[in-house]
Amino acid sequence: MQINRTTGLIEQVDYIASPNCDEFPNIDAIDLLVLHCISLPPGEFGGDGIKQLFTNQLNANEHPYYQNIATMKVSAHVLIRRDAKLIQFVPFNRRAWHAGQSMFKDRQQCNDFSIGIELEGTDNTLFTESQYVQLANLTRQLLNIYPKIVRNRIVGHSDIAPQRKNDPGKKFDWQKYFALLD
């Protein structure tokens, strides 16, 4: 896996451009990696719901849950599917809209200084071994590009928005993930 520093894209990975991004206020300020989990419809894996959400093409009539989220303008830099396939939605040199109202160490608006990675899953299901391996591989690449991201600056969505979010959830094995980084 190789990230092109100029384009911000992972080479040889599917790229589906999300409109839900813009320029970082200061790209040199990136010092946070935020891990999320998502499944659409909730608890279902492998469908096109996530792609549709991140590209503003989610049909509110397709599933009752979608009525609440179809108009949301959200994205992440990358999605890691259950089989570890990567799909990139936002180049790493652009700001993805993944964190919403958030705070890390007294700094608000975490989108301004973070990279967001979604794992296909739920906060109460185990993630796959291949997802952990792929996440660790991707993280190592990102750490090379963004050296200000260090271990204590790799967090879950629940850490930066605890009143609103609980992902990646209690089933995410932080110890396993960090062991794979070593």
mmCIF file with all atom_site columns, C-alpha atoms in Angstrom:
data_model
loop_
_atom_site.group_PDB
_atom_site.id
_atom_site.type_symbol
_atom_site.label_atom_id
_atom_site.label_alt_id
_atom_site.label_comp_id
_atom_site.label_asym_id
_atom_site.label_entity_id
_atom_site.label_seq_id
_atom_site.pdbx_PDB_ins_code
_atom_site.Cartn_x
_atom_site.Cartn_y
_atom_site.Cartn_z
_atom_site.occupancy
_atom_site.B_iso_or_equiv
_atom_site.pdbx_formal_charge
_atom_site.auth_seq_id
_atom_site.auth_comp_id
_atom_site.auth_asym_id
_atom_site.auth_atom_id
_atom_site.pdbx_PDB_model_num
ATOM 1   C CA . MET A 1 1   ? 0.000   0.000  0.000  1.00 0.00 ? 1   MET A CA 1
ATOM 2   C CA . GLN A 1 2   ? 1.341   3.384  -0.988 1.00 0.00 ? 2   GLN A CA 1
ATOM 3   C CA . ILE A 1 3   ? -0.172  6.843  -0.481 1.00 0.00 ? 3   ILE A CA 1
ATOM 4   C CA . ASN A 1 4   ? 0.625   9.404  -3.146 1.00 0.00 ? 4   ASN A CA 1
ATOM 5   C CA . ARG A 1 5   ? 1.633   12.484 -1.162 1.00 0.00 ? 5   ARG A CA 1
ATOM 6   C CA . THR A 1 6   ? 0.727   14.835 -4.015 1.00 0.00 ? 6   THR A CA 1
ATOM 7   C CA . THR A 1 7   ? -2.794  13.554 -4.688 1.00 0.00 ? 7   THR A CA 1
ATOM 8   C CA . GLY A 1 8   ? -3.525  12.284 -1.178 1.00 0.00 ? 8   GLY A CA 1
ATOM 9   C CA . LEU A 1 9   ? -4.840  9.049  -2.679 1.00 0.00 ? 9   LEU A CA 1
ATOM 10  C CA . ILE A 1 10  ? -3.945  5.471  -1.871 1.00 0.00 ? 10  ILE A CA 1
ATOM 11  C CA . GLU A 1 11  ? -2.536  3.937  -5.029 1.00 0.00 ? 11  GLU A CA 1
ATOM 12  C CA . GLN A 1 12  ? -4.450  1.007  -6.545 1.00 0.00 ? 12  GLN A CA 1
ATOM 13  C CA . VAL A 1 13  ? -7.469  1.507  -4.267 1.00 0.00 ? 13  VAL A CA 1
ATOM 14  C CA . ASP A 1 14  ? -10.996 2.350  -5.401 1.00 0.00 ? 14  ASP A CA 1
ATOM 15  C CA . TYR A 1 15  ? -11.600 6.081  -5.120 1.00 0.00 ? 15  TYR A CA 1
ATOM 16  C CA . ILE A 1 16  ? -15.190 7.327  -5.055 1.00 0.00 ? 16  ILE A CA 1
ATOM 17  C CA . ALA A 1 17  ? -15.115 11.093 -4.678 1.00 0.00 ? 17  ALA A CA 1
ATOM 18  C CA . SER A 1 18  ? -17.317 12.466 -1.915 1.00 0.00 ? 18  SER A CA 1
ATOM 19  C CA . PRO A 1 19  ? -18.520 16.047 -2.250 1.00 0.00 ? 19  PRO A CA 1
ATOM 20  C CA . ASN A 1 20  ? -18.533 16.243 1.553  1.00 0.00 ? 20  ASN A CA 1
ATOM 21  C CA . CYS A 1 21  ? -15.073 17.649 2.003  1.00 0.00 ? 21  CYS A CA 1
ATOM 22  C CA . ASP A 1 22  ? -13.102 20.848 1.613  1.00 0.00 ? 22  ASP A CA 1
ATOM 23  C CA . GLU A 1 23  ? -9.656  22.270 2.259  1.00 0.00 ? 23  GLU A CA 1
ATOM 24  C CA . PHE A 1 24  ? -7.955  21.841 5.626  1.00 0.00 ? 24  PHE A CA 1
ATOM 25  C CA . PRO A 1 25  ? -7.545  25.223 7.325  1.00 0.00 ? 25  PRO A CA 1
ATOM 26  C CA . ASN A 1 26  ? -3.901  24.246 7.947  1.00 0.00 ? 26  ASN A CA 1
ATOM 27  C CA . ILE A 1 27  ? -2.727  20.916 6.554  1.00 0.00 ? 27  ILE A CA 1
ATOM 28  C CA . ASP A 1 28  ? 0.380   21.102 8.764  1.00 0.00 ? 28  ASP A CA 1
ATOM 29  C CA . ALA A 1 29  ? -1.885  20.938 11.834 1.00 0.00 ? 29  ALA A CA 1
ATOM 30  C CA . ILE A 1 30  ? -3.025  17.341 11.160 1.00 0.00 ? 30  ILE A CA 1
ATOM 31  C CA . ASP A 1 31  ? -2.188  15.454 14.339 1.00 0.00 ? 31  ASP A CA 1
ATOM 32  C CA . LEU A 1 32  ? -5.195  13.217 15.031 1.00 0.00 ? 32  LEU A CA 1
ATOM 33  C CA . LEU A 1 33  ? -6.518  9.948  13.603 1.00 0.00 ? 33  LEU A CA 1
ATOM 34  C CA . VAL A 1 34  ? -10.172 9.206  14.362 1.00 0.00 ? 34  VAL A CA 1
ATOM 35  C CA . LEU A 1 35  ? -11.590 5.686  14.035 1.00 0.00 ? 35  LEU A CA 1
ATOM 36  C CA . HIS A 1 36  ? -15.275 5.167  13.364 1.00 0.00 ? 36  HIS A CA 1
ATOM 37  C CA . CYS A 1 37  ? -17.591 2.308  12.496 1.00 0.00 ? 37  CYS A CA 1
ATOM 38  C CA . ILE A 1 38  ? -20.597 2.290  10.218 1.00 0.00 ? 38  ILE A CA 1
ATOM 39  C CA . SER A 1 39  ? -23.072 -0.113 8.638  1.00 0.00 ? 39  SER A CA 1
ATOM 40  C CA . LEU A 1 40  ? -26.015 0.758  6.442  1.00 0.00 ? 40  LEU A CA 1
ATOM 41  C CA . PRO A 1 41  ? -28.674 -0.295 6.988  1.00 0.00 ? 41  PRO A CA 1
ATOM 42  C CA . PRO A 1 42  ? -27.663 -0.676 10.629 1.00 0.00 ? 42  PRO A CA 1
ATOM 43  C CA . GLY A 1 43  ? -26.261 -4.136 11.315 1.00 0.00 ? 43  GLY A CA 1
ATOM 44  C CA . GLU A 1 44  ? -26.078 -5.068 7.629  1.00 0.00 ? 44  GLU A CA 1
ATOM 45  C CA . PHE A 1 45  ? -22.793 -5.367 5.789  1.00 0.00 ? 45  PHE A CA 1
ATOM 46  C CA . GLY A 1 46  ? -21.696 -5.324 2.163  1.00 0.00 ? 46  GLY A CA 1
ATOM 47  C CA . GLY A 1 47  ? -24.353 -3.108 0.608  1.00 0.00 ? 47  GLY A CA 1
ATOM 48  C CA . ASP A 1 48  ? -24.066 0.250  -1.111 1.00 0.00 ? 48  ASP A CA 1
ATOM 49  C CA . GLY A 1 49  ? -25.616 2.334  1.675  1.00 0.00 ? 49  GLY A CA 1
ATOM 50  C CA . ILE A 1 50  ? -22.305 3.706  2.953  1.00 0.00 ? 50  ILE A CA 1
ATOM 51  C CA . LYS A 1 51  ? -21.166 4.718  -0.523 1.00 0.00 ? 51  LYS A CA 1
ATOM 52  C CA . GLN A 1 52  ? -24.532 6.334  -1.145 1.00 0.00 ? 52  GLN A CA 1
ATOM 53  C CA . LEU A 1 53  ? -24.411 8.239  2.148  1.00 0.00 ? 53  LEU A CA 1
ATOM 54  C CA . PHE A 1 54  ? -20.891 9.553  1.551  1.00 0.00 ? 54  PHE A CA 1
ATOM 55  C CA . THR A 1 55  ? -21.791 10.662 -1.994 1.00 0.00 ? 55  THR A CA 1
ATOM 56  C CA . ASN A 1 56  ? -25.185 12.226 -1.116 1.00 0.00 ? 56  ASN A CA 1
ATOM 57  C CA . GLN A 1 57  ? -27.101 9.580  -3.059 1.00 0.00 ? 57  GLN A CA 1
ATOM 58  C CA . LEU A 1 58  ? -28.863 7.779  -0.205 1.00 0.00 ? 58  LEU A CA 1
ATOM 59  C CA . ASN A 1 59  ? -32.523 7.140  -1.020 1.00 0.00 ? 59  ASN A CA 1
ATOM 60  C CA . ALA A 1 60  ? -34.601 7.968  2.077  1.00 0.00 ? 60  ALA A CA 1
ATOM 61  C CA . ASN A 1 61  ? -37.318 5.554  0.905  1.00 0.00 ? 61  ASN A CA 1
ATOM 62  C CA . GLU A 1 62  ? -34.999 2.554  0.633  1.00 0.00 ? 62  GLU A CA 1
ATOM 63  C CA . HIS A 1 63  ? -34.949 1.820  4.374  1.00 0.00 ? 63  HIS A CA 1
ATOM 64  C CA . PRO A 1 64  ? -36.772 3.417  7.343  1.00 0.00 ? 64  PRO A CA 1
ATOM 65  C CA . TYR A 1 65  ? -33.467 4.341  9.012  1.00 0.00 ? 65  TYR A CA 1
ATOM 66  C CA . TYR A 1 66  ? -32.378 6.289  5.942  1.00 0.00 ? 66  TYR A CA 1
ATOM 67  C CA . GLN A 1 67  ? -35.157 8.835  6.452  1.00 0.00 ? 67  GLN A CA 1
ATOM 68  C CA . ASN A 1 68  ? -33.182 10.225 9.403  1.00 0.00 ? 68  ASN A CA 1
ATOM 69  C CA . ILE A 1 69  ? -29.823 10.444 7.653  1.00 0.00 ? 69  ILE A CA 1
ATOM 70  C CA . ALA A 1 70  ? -30.438 10.863 3.906  1.00 0.00 ? 70  ALA A CA 1
ATOM 71  C CA . THR A 1 71  ? -29.830 14.611 3.945  1.00 0.00 ? 71  THR A CA 1
ATOM 72  C CA . MET A 1 72  ? -26.689 14.480 6.084  1.00 0.00 ? 72  MET A CA 1
ATOM 73  C CA . LYS A 1 73  ? -23.499 15.733 4.459  1.00 0.00 ? 73  LYS A CA 1
ATOM 74  C CA . VAL A 1 74  ? -20.840 13.397 5.853  1.00 0.00 ? 74  VAL A CA 1
ATOM 75  C CA . SER A 1 75  ? -17.812 11.496 4.660  1.00 0.00 ? 75  SER A CA 1
ATOM 76  C CA . ALA A 1 76  ? -14.652 9.820  5.831  1.00 0.00 ? 76  ALA A CA 1
ATOM 77  C CA . HIS A 1 77  ? -11.307 9.619  4.181  1.00 0.00 ? 77  HIS A CA 1
ATOM 78  C CA . VAL A 1 78  ? -11.430 5.819  3.910  1.00 0.00 ? 78  VAL A CA 1
ATOM 79  C CA . LEU A 1 79  ? -13.779 2.907  4.531  1.00 0.00 ? 79  LEU A CA 1
ATOM 80  C CA . ILE A 1 80  ? -12.393 -0.519 5.426  1.00 0.00 ? 80  ILE A CA 1
ATOM 81  C CA . ARG A 1 81  ? -14.934 -3.181 4.477  1.00 0.00 ? 81  ARG A CA 1
ATOM 82  C CA . ARG A 1 82  ? -15.411 -6.412 6.437  1.00 0.00 ? 82  ARG A CA 1
ATOM 83  C CA . ASP A 1 83  ? -13.193 -8.235 3.897  1.00 0.00 ? 83  ASP A CA 1
ATOM 84  C CA . ALA A 1 84  ? -10.531 -5.482 4.336  1.00 0.00 ? 84  ALA A CA 1
ATOM 85  C CA . LYS A 1 85  ? -11.201 -3.892 0.957  1.00 0.00 ? 85  LYS A CA 1
ATOM 86  C CA . LEU A 1 86  ? -10.369 -0.200 1.058  1.00 0.00 ? 86  LEU A CA 1
ATOM 87  C CA . ILE A 1 87  ? -12.534 2.469  -0.532 1.00 0.00 ? 87  ILE A CA 1
ATOM 88  C CA . GLN A 1 88  ? -11.258 6.025  -0.408 1.00 0.00 ? 88  GLN A CA 1
ATOM 89  C CA . PHE A 1 89  ? -13.798 8.855  -0.438 1.00 0.00 ? 89  PHE A CA 1
ATOM 90  C CA . VAL A 1 90  ? -11.660 11.893 0.378  1.00 0.00 ? 90  VAL A CA 1
ATOM 91  C CA . PRO A 1 91  ? -7.979  12.458 -0.405 1.00 0.00 ? 91  PRO A CA 1
ATOM 92  C CA . PHE A 1 92  ? -5.880  12.697 2.758  1.00 0.00 ? 92  PHE A CA 1
ATOM 93  C CA . ASN A 1 93  ? -4.849  16.233 1.830  1.00 0.00 ? 93  ASN A CA 1
ATOM 94  C CA . ARG A 1 94  ? -8.481  17.426 2.067  1.00 0.00 ? 94  ARG A CA 1
ATOM 95  C CA . ARG A 1 95  ? -10.745 17.757 5.103  1.00 0.00 ? 95  ARG A CA 1
ATOM 96  C CA . ALA A 1 96  ? -13.393 15.035 5.336  1.00 0.00 ? 96  ALA A CA 1
ATOM 97  C CA . TRP A 1 97  ? -16.584 15.769 7.254  1.00 0.00 ? 97  TRP A CA 1
ATOM 98  C CA . HIS A 1 98  ? -16.427 12.812 9.648  1.00 0.00 ? 98  HIS A CA 1
ATOM 99  C CA . ALA A 1 99  ? -16.260 14.141 13.208 1.00 0.00 ? 99  ALA A CA 1
ATOM 100 C CA . GLY A 1 100 ? -19.062 16.690 13.470 1.00 0.00 ? 100 GLY A CA 1
ATOM 101 C CA . GLN A 1 101 ? -19.248 18.643 16.724 1.00 0.00 ? 101 GLN A CA 1
ATOM 102 C CA . SER A 1 102 ? -16.162 17.337 18.482 1.00 0.00 ? 102 SER A CA 1
ATOM 103 C CA . MET A 1 103 ? -13.300 18.199 20.808 1.00 0.00 ? 103 MET A CA 1
ATOM 104 C CA . PHE A 1 104 ? -9.859  16.768 21.485 1.00 0.00 ? 104 PHE A CA 1
ATOM 105 C CA . LYS A 1 105 ? -7.672  18.216 24.264 1.00 0.00 ? 105 LYS A CA 1
ATOM 106 C CA . ASP A 1 106 ? -9.554  21.529 24.322 1.00 0.00 ? 106 ASP A CA 1
ATOM 107 C CA . ARG A 1 107 ? -9.443  21.890 20.529 1.00 0.00 ? 107 ARG A CA 1
ATOM 108 C CA . GLN A 1 108 ? -12.860 21.954 18.901 1.00 0.00 ? 108 GLN A CA 1
ATOM 109 C CA . GLN A 1 109 ? -13.878 20.934 15.366 1.00 0.00 ? 109 GLN A CA 1
ATOM 110 C CA . CYS A 1 110 ? -11.661 17.872 15.004 1.00 0.00 ? 110 CYS A CA 1
ATOM 111 C CA . ASN A 1 111 ? -12.292 17.712 11.252 1.00 0.00 ? 111 ASN A CA 1
ATOM 112 C CA . ASP A 1 112 ? -9.880  20.660 11.013 1.00 0.00 ? 112 ASP A CA 1
ATOM 113 C CA . PHE A 1 113 ? -6.889  18.600 12.161 1.00 0.00 ? 113 PHE A CA 1
ATOM 114 C CA . SER A 1 114 ? -7.754  14.920 11.721 1.00 0.00 ? 114 SER A CA 1
ATOM 115 C CA . ILE A 1 115 ? -7.979  11.983 9.350  1.00 0.00 ? 115 ILE A CA 1
ATOM 116 C CA . GLY A 1 116 ? -11.143 9.861  9.608  1.00 0.00 ? 116 GLY A CA 1
ATOM 117 C CA . ILE A 1 117 ? -11.255 6.115  8.944  1.00 0.00 ? 117 ILE A CA 1
ATOM 118 C CA . GLU A 1 118 ? -14.488 4.130  8.958  1.00 0.00 ? 118 GLU A CA 1
ATOM 119 C CA . LEU A 1 119 ? -14.566 0.412  9.675  1.00 0.00 ? 119 LEU A CA 1
ATOM 120 C CA . GLU A 1 120 ? -17.583 -1.424 8.327  1.00 0.00 ? 120 GLU A CA 1
ATOM 121 C CA . GLY A 1 121 ? -19.188 -2.755 11.457 1.00 0.00 ? 121 GLY A CA 1
ATOM 122 C CA . THR A 1 122 ? -21.223 -1.816 14.473 1.00 0.00 ? 122 THR A CA 1
ATOM 123 C CA . ASP A 1 123 ? -20.276 -0.791 17.963 1.00 0.00 ? 123 ASP A CA 1
ATOM 124 C CA . ASN A 1 124 ? -21.489 -4.158 19.286 1.00 0.00 ? 124 ASN A CA 1
ATOM 125 C CA . THR A 1 125 ? -20.041 -6.631 16.753 1.00 0.00 ? 125 THR A CA 1
ATOM 126 C CA . LEU A 1 126 ? -16.509 -7.938 16.481 1.00 0.00 ? 126 LEU A CA 1
ATOM 127 C CA . PHE A 1 127 ? -14.364 -6.566 13.692 1.00 0.00 ? 127 PHE A CA 1
ATOM 128 C CA . THR A 1 128 ? -12.589 -8.995 11.368 1.00 0.00 ? 128 THR A CA 1
ATOM 129 C CA . GLU A 1 129 ? -8.946  -9.930 11.677 1.00 0.00 ? 129 GLU A CA 1
ATOM 130 C CA . SER A 1 130 ? -8.366  -8.685 8.134  1.00 0.00 ? 130 SER A CA 1
ATOM 131 C CA . GLN A 1 131 ? -9.837  -5.288 9.054  1.00 0.00 ? 131 GLN A CA 1
ATOM 132 C CA . TYR A 1 132 ? -7.330  -4.925 11.889 1.00 0.00 ? 132 TYR A CA 1
ATOM 133 C CA . VAL A 1 133 ? -4.428  -5.875 9.612  1.00 0.00 ? 133 VAL A CA 1
ATOM 134 C CA . GLN A 1 134 ? -5.564  -3.458 6.914  1.00 0.00 ? 134 GLN A CA 1
ATOM 135 C CA . LEU A 1 135 ? -6.155  -0.687 9.458  1.00 0.00 ? 135 LEU A CA 1
ATOM 136 C CA . ALA A 1 136 ? -2.666  -1.171 10.894 1.00 0.00 ? 136 ALA A CA 1
ATOM 137 C CA . ASN A 1 137 ? -1.114  -1.110 7.415  1.00 0.00 ? 137 ASN A CA 1
ATOM 138 C CA . LEU A 1 138 ? -2.962  2.073  6.524  1.00 0.00 ? 138 LEU A CA 1
ATOM 139 C CA . THR A 1 139 ? -2.127  3.664  9.866  1.00 0.00 ? 139 THR A CA 1
ATOM 140 C CA . ARG A 1 140 ? 1.601   3.025  9.365  1.00 0.00 ? 140 ARG A CA 1
ATOM 141 C CA . GLN A 1 141 ? 1.418   4.787  5.998  1.00 0.00 ? 141 GLN A CA 1
ATOM 142 C CA . LEU A 1 142 ? -0.419  7.739  7.520  1.00 0.00 ? 142 LEU A CA 1
ATOM 143 C CA . LEU A 1 143 ? 2.076   8.022  10.370 1.00 0.00 ? 143 LEU A CA 1
ATOM 144 C CA . ASN A 1 144 ? 4.847   8.390  7.782  1.00 0.00 ? 144 ASN A CA 1
ATOM 145 C CA . ILE A 1 145 ? 3.027   11.276 6.115  1.00 0.00 ? 145 ILE A CA 1
ATOM 146 C CA . TYR A 1 146 ? 1.649   12.912 9.256  1.00 0.00 ? 146 TYR A CA 1
ATOM 147 C CA . PRO A 1 147 ? 4.348   12.474 11.938 1.00 0.00 ? 147 PRO A CA 1
ATOM 148 C CA . LYS A 1 148 ? 2.394   14.564 14.465 1.00 0.00 ? 148 LYS A CA 1
ATOM 149 C CA . ILE A 1 149 ? -0.092  11.687 14.742 1.00 0.00 ? 149 ILE A CA 1
ATOM 150 C CA . VAL A 1 150 ? 1.292   9.591  17.576 1.00 0.00 ? 150 VAL A CA 1
ATOM 151 C CA . ARG A 1 151 ? -0.262  6.742  19.524 1.00 0.00 ? 151 ARG A CA 1
ATOM 152 C CA . ASN A 1 152 ? -2.100  8.934  22.039 1.00 0.00 ? 152 ASN A CA 1
ATOM 153 C CA . ARG A 1 153 ? -3.554  10.870 19.110 1.00 0.00 ? 153 ARG A CA 1
ATOM 154 C CA . ILE A 1 154 ? -5.293  7.824  17.629 1.00 0.00 ? 154 ILE A CA 1
ATOM 155 C CA . VAL A 1 155 ? -8.796  7.857  19.071 1.00 0.00 ? 155 VAL A CA 1
ATOM 156 C CA . GLY A 1 156 ? -12.329 6.673  18.564 1.00 0.00 ? 156 GLY A CA 1
ATOM 157 C CA . HIS A 1 157 ? -15.227 8.886  17.559 1.00 0.00 ? 157 HIS A CA 1
ATOM 158 C CA . SER A 1 158 ? -16.526 8.280  21.077 1.00 0.00 ? 158 SER A CA 1
ATOM 159 C CA . ASP A 1 159 ? -13.412 9.964  22.501 1.00 0.00 ? 159 ASP A CA 1
ATOM 160 C CA . ILE A 1 160 ? -13.993 13.250 20.668 1.00 0.00 ? 160 ILE A CA 1
ATOM 161 C CA . ALA A 1 161 ? -17.812 13.337 20.788 1.00 0.00 ? 161 ALA A CA 1
ATOM 162 C CA . PRO A 1 162 ? -18.748 11.268 23.860 1.00 0.00 ? 162 PRO A CA 1
ATOM 163 C CA . GLN A 1 163 ? -22.194 12.806 24.283 1.00 0.00 ? 163 GLN A CA 1
ATOM 164 C CA . ARG A 1 164 ? -23.200 11.853 20.729 1.00 0.00 ? 164 ARG A CA 1
ATOM 165 C CA . LYS A 1 165 ? -21.152 8.868  19.595 1.00 0.00 ? 165 LYS A CA 1
ATOM 166 C CA . ASN A 1 166 ? -19.987 5.495  20.882 1.00 0.00 ? 166 ASN A CA 1
ATOM 167 C CA . ASP A 1 167 ? -18.065 4.157  17.891 1.00 0.00 ? 167 ASP A CA 1
ATOM 168 C CA . PRO A 1 168 ? -15.960 2.242  17.154 1.00 0.00 ? 168 PRO A CA 1
ATOM 169 C CA . GLY A 1 169 ? -17.436 0.665  20.274 1.00 0.00 ? 169 GLY A CA 1
ATOM 170 C CA . LYS A 1 170 ? -16.540 -1.751 23.019 1.00 0.00 ? 170 LYS A CA 1
ATOM 171 C CA . LYS A 1 171 ? -15.929 -4.599 20.574 1.00 0.00 ? 171 LYS A CA 1
ATOM 172 C CA . PHE A 1 172 ? -13.062 -2.730 18.930 1.00 0.00 ? 172 PHE A CA 1
ATOM 173 C CA . ASP A 1 173 ? -9.848  -4.296 20.254 1.00 0.00 ? 173 ASP A CA 1
ATOM 174 C CA . TRP A 1 174 ? -7.475  -1.387 20.779 1.00 0.00 ? 174 TRP A CA 1
ATOM 175 C CA . GLN A 1 175 ? -4.797  -3.658 22.233 1.00 0.00 ? 175 GLN A CA 1
ATOM 176 C CA . LYS A 1 176 ? -4.807  -5.869 19.134 1.00 0.00 ? 176 LYS A CA 1
ATOM 177 C CA . TYR A 1 177 ? -4.729  -2.864 16.840 1.00 0.00 ? 177 TYR A CA 1
ATOM 178 C CA . PHE A 1 178 ? -1.806  -1.194 18.642 1.00 0.00 ? 178 PHE A CA 1
ATOM 179 C CA . ALA A 1 179 ? 0.096   -4.513 18.770 1.00 0.00 ? 179 ALA A CA 1
ATOM 180 C CA . LEU A 1 180 ? -0.194  -4.717 14.978 1.00 0.00 ? 180 LEU A CA 1
ATOM 181 C CA . LEU A 1 181 ? 1.314   -1.238 14.681 1.00 0.00 ? 181 LEU A CA 1
ATOM 182 C CA . ASP A 1 182 ? 4.485   -2.264 16.530 1.00 0.00 ? 182 ASP A CA 1
#
